[in-house]
Short mmCIF file of C-alpha atoms in Angstrom, two decimals:
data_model
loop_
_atom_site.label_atom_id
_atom_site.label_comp_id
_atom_site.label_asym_id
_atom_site.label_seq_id
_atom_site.Cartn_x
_atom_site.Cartn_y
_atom_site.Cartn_z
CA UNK A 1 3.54 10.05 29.10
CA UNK A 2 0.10 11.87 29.33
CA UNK A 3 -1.90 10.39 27.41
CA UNK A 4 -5.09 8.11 28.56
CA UNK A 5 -6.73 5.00 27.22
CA UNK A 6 -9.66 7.00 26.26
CA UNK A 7 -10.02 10.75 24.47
CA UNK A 8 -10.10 13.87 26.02
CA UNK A 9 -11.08 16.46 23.42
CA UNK A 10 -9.28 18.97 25.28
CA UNK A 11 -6.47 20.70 23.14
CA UNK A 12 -4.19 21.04 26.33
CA UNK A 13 -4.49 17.53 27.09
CA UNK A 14 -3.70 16.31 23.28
CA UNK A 15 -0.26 18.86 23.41
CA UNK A 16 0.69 17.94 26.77
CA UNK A 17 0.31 14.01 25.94
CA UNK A 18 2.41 14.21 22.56
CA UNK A 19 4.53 16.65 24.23
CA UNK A 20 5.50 14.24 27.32
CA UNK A 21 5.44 11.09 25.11
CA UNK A 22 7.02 12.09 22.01
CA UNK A 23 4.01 10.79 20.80
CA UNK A 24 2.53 11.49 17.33
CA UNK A 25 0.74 14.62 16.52
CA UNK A 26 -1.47 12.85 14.18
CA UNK A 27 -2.82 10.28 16.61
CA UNK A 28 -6.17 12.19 18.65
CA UNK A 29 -5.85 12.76 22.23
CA UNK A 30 -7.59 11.12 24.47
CA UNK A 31 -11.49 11.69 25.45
CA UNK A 32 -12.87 10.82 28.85
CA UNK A 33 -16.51 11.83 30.11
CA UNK A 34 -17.38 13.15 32.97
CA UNK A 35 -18.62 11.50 36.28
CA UNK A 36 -22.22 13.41 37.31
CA UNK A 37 -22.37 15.11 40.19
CA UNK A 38 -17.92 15.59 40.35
CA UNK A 39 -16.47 18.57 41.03
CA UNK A 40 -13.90 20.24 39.07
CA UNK A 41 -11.60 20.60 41.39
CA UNK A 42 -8.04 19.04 39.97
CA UNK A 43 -6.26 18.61 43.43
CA UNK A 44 -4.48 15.66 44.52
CA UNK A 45 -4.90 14.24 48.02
CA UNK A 46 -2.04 12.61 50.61
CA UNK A 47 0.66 11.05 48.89
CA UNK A 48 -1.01 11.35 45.15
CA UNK A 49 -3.63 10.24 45.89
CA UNK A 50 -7.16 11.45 44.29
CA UNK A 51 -10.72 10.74 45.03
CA UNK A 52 -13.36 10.66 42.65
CA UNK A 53 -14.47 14.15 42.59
CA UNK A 54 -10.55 15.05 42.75
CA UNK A 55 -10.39 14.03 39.31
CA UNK A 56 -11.94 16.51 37.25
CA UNK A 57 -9.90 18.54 35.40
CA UNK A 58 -11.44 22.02 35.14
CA UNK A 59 -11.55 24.56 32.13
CA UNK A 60 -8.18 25.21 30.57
CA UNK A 61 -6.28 23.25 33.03
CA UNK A 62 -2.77 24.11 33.18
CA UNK A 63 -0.01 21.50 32.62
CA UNK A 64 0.64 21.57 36.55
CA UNK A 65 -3.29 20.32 37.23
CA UNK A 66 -3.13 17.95 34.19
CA UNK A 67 0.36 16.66 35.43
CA UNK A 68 -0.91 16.17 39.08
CA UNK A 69 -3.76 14.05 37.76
CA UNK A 70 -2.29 11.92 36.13
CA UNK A 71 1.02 11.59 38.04
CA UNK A 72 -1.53 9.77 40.55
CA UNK A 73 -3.32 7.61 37.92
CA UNK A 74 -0.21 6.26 36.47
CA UNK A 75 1.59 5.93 40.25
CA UNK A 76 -2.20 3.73 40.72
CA UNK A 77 -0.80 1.48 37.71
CA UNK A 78 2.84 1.11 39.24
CA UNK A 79 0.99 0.12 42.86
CA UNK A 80 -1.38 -2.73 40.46
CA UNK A 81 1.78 -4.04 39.09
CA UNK A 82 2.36 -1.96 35.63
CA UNK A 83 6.40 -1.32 35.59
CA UNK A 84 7.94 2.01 34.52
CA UNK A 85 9.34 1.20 31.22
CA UNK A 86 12.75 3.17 29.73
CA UNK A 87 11.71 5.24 27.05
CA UNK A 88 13.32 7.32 24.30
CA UNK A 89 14.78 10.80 25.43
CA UNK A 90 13.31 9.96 28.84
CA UNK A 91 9.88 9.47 28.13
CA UNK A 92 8.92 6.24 29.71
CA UNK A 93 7.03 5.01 32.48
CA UNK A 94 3.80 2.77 32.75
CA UNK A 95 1.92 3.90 29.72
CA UNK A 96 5.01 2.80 27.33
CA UNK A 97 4.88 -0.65 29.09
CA UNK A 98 0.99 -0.87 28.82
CA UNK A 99 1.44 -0.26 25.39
CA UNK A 100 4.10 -3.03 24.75
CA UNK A 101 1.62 -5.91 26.30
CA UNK A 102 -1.94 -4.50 26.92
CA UNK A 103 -3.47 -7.59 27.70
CA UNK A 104 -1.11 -8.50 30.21
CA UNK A 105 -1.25 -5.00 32.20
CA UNK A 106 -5.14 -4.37 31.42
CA UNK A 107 -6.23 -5.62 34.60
CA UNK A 108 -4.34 -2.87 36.50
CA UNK A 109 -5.76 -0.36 34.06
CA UNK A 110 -9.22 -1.69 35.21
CA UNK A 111 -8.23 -1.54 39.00
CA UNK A 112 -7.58 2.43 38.51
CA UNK A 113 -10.36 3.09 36.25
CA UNK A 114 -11.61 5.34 39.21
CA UNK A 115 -8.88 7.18 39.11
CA UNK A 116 -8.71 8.55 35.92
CA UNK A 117 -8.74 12.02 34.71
CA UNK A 118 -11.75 13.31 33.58
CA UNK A 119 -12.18 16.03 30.90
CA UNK A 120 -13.74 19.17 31.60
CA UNK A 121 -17.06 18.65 30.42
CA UNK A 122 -17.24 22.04 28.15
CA UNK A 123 -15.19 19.81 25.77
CA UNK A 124 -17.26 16.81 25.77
CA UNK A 125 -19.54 17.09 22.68
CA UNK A 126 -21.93 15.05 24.47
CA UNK A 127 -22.43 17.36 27.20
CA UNK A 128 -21.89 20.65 25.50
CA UNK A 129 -24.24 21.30 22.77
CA UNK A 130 -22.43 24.12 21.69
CA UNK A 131 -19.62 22.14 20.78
CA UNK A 132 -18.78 22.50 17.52
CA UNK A 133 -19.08 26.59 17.77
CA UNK A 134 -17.27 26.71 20.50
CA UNK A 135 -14.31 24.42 18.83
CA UNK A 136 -14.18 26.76 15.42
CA UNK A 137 -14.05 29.83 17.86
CA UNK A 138 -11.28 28.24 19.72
CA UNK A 139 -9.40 27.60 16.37
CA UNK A 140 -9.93 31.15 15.34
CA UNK A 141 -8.50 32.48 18.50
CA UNK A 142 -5.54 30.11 18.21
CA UNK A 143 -4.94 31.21 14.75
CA UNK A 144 -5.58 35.04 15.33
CA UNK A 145 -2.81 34.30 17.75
CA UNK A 146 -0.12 33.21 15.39
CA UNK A 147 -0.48 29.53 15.85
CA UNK A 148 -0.98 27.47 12.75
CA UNK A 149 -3.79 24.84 14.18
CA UNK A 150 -6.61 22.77 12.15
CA UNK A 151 -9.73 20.87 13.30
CA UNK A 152 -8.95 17.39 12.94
CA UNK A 153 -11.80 14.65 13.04
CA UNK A 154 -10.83 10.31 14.13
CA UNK A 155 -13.57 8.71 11.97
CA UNK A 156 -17.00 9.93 12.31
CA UNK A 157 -17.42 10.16 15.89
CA UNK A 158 -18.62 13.56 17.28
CA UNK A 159 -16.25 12.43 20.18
CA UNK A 160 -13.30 12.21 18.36
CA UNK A 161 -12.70 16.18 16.97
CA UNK A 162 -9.86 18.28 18.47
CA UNK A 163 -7.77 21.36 17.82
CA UNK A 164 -4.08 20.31 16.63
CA UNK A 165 -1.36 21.81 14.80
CA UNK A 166 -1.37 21.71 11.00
CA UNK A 167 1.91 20.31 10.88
CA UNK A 168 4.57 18.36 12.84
CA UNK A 169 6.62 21.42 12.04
CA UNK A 170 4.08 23.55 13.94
CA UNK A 171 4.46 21.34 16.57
CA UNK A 172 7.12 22.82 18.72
CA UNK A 173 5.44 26.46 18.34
CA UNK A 174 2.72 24.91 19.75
CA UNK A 175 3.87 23.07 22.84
CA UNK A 176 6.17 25.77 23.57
CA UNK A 177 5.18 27.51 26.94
CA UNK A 178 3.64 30.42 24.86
CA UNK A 179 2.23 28.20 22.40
CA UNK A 180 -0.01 26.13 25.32
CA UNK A 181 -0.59 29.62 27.03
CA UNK A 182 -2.80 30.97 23.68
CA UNK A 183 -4.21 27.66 23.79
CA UNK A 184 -5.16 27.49 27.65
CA UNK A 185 -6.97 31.10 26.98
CA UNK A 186 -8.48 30.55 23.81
CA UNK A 187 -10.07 27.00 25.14
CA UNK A 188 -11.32 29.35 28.13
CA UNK A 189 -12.44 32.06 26.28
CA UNK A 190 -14.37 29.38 23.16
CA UNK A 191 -15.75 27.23 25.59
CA UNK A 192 -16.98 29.28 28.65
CA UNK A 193 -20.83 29.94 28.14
CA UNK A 194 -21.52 33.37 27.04
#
């Protein structure tokens, strides 16, 4: 159940969202941009709770700092009214109700808007103009690696291009603790500026 409204081109983020959701591998992950002048700190405050600059996820985030995040934005959508929904082999919570009646759980969505996990911005192609570069050099890292990834583009939006396995069989390789380690290093290594 980590997946956002919006897409976070962040490969982590996309295996860790189909990996807690049983979601599809073919859908994109989620993208979110970045709020100027945040930190990128990914810290949670009392009881869950996250400010603003809190929300930032940094630079090949582990699952723990993704998890944090957005343990807090989805425990914001129980607190506006969103219920925690049973879901197949576990996987429930607010998101799977959200999903069954958007328009009637949207306004609580809206109400934690602030609170929402932002993507590092090294993976926003709007902020990065090195994008693209830096997202074949992740996939060649992956790859070199023994992980079986592709690019994968959702329509025509610069946005919408992420890292993901080739096939749902590659799938479990990939979200296996190993399989998000390469990833975690080869984002780093791709996407920090050389």
């Amino acid at each position: 159940m980590r997946k956002a409204n919006v897409k976070i081109t962040g490969l982590a983020v996309l295996l860790v969202s189909l990996a807690a959701c049983g979601g599809d591998p073919e859908a994109p992950g989620p993208q979110v941009a970045e709020i100027p002048g945040a930190t990128r700190s990914a810290s949670a405050g009392p009881a869950g709770s996250i400010s603003g600059a809190d929300r930032q996820l940094p630079l090949g985030a582990t699952k723990q700092e993704i998890d944090r995040l957005y343990d807090a934005y989805y425990a914001c959508w129980t607190q506006h009214g969103v219920p925690s929904a049973p879901g197949r082999d576990g996987n429930g919570g607010p998101l799977l109700s959200y999903k069954v009646d958007q328009k009637k759980y949207q306004p609580a969505v809206d109400a934690c808007a602030d609170k929402e996990p932002l993507g590092a911005p090294e993976l926003d192609p709007h902020q990065n103009p090195n994008f693209a570069d830096d997202l074949r050099e992740q996939l060649q890292c992956v790859r070199n690696q023994g992980l079986s990834m592709e690019i994968r583009q959702d329509g025509t939006d610069s946005a919408s291009i992420w890292v993901a396995p080739e096939t749902k069989a590659n799938l479990a390789k990939a979200n296996s603790d190993a399989g998000r380690e390469i990833q975690r290093q080869c984002e780093i290594s791709a996407f920090t500026k050389k």
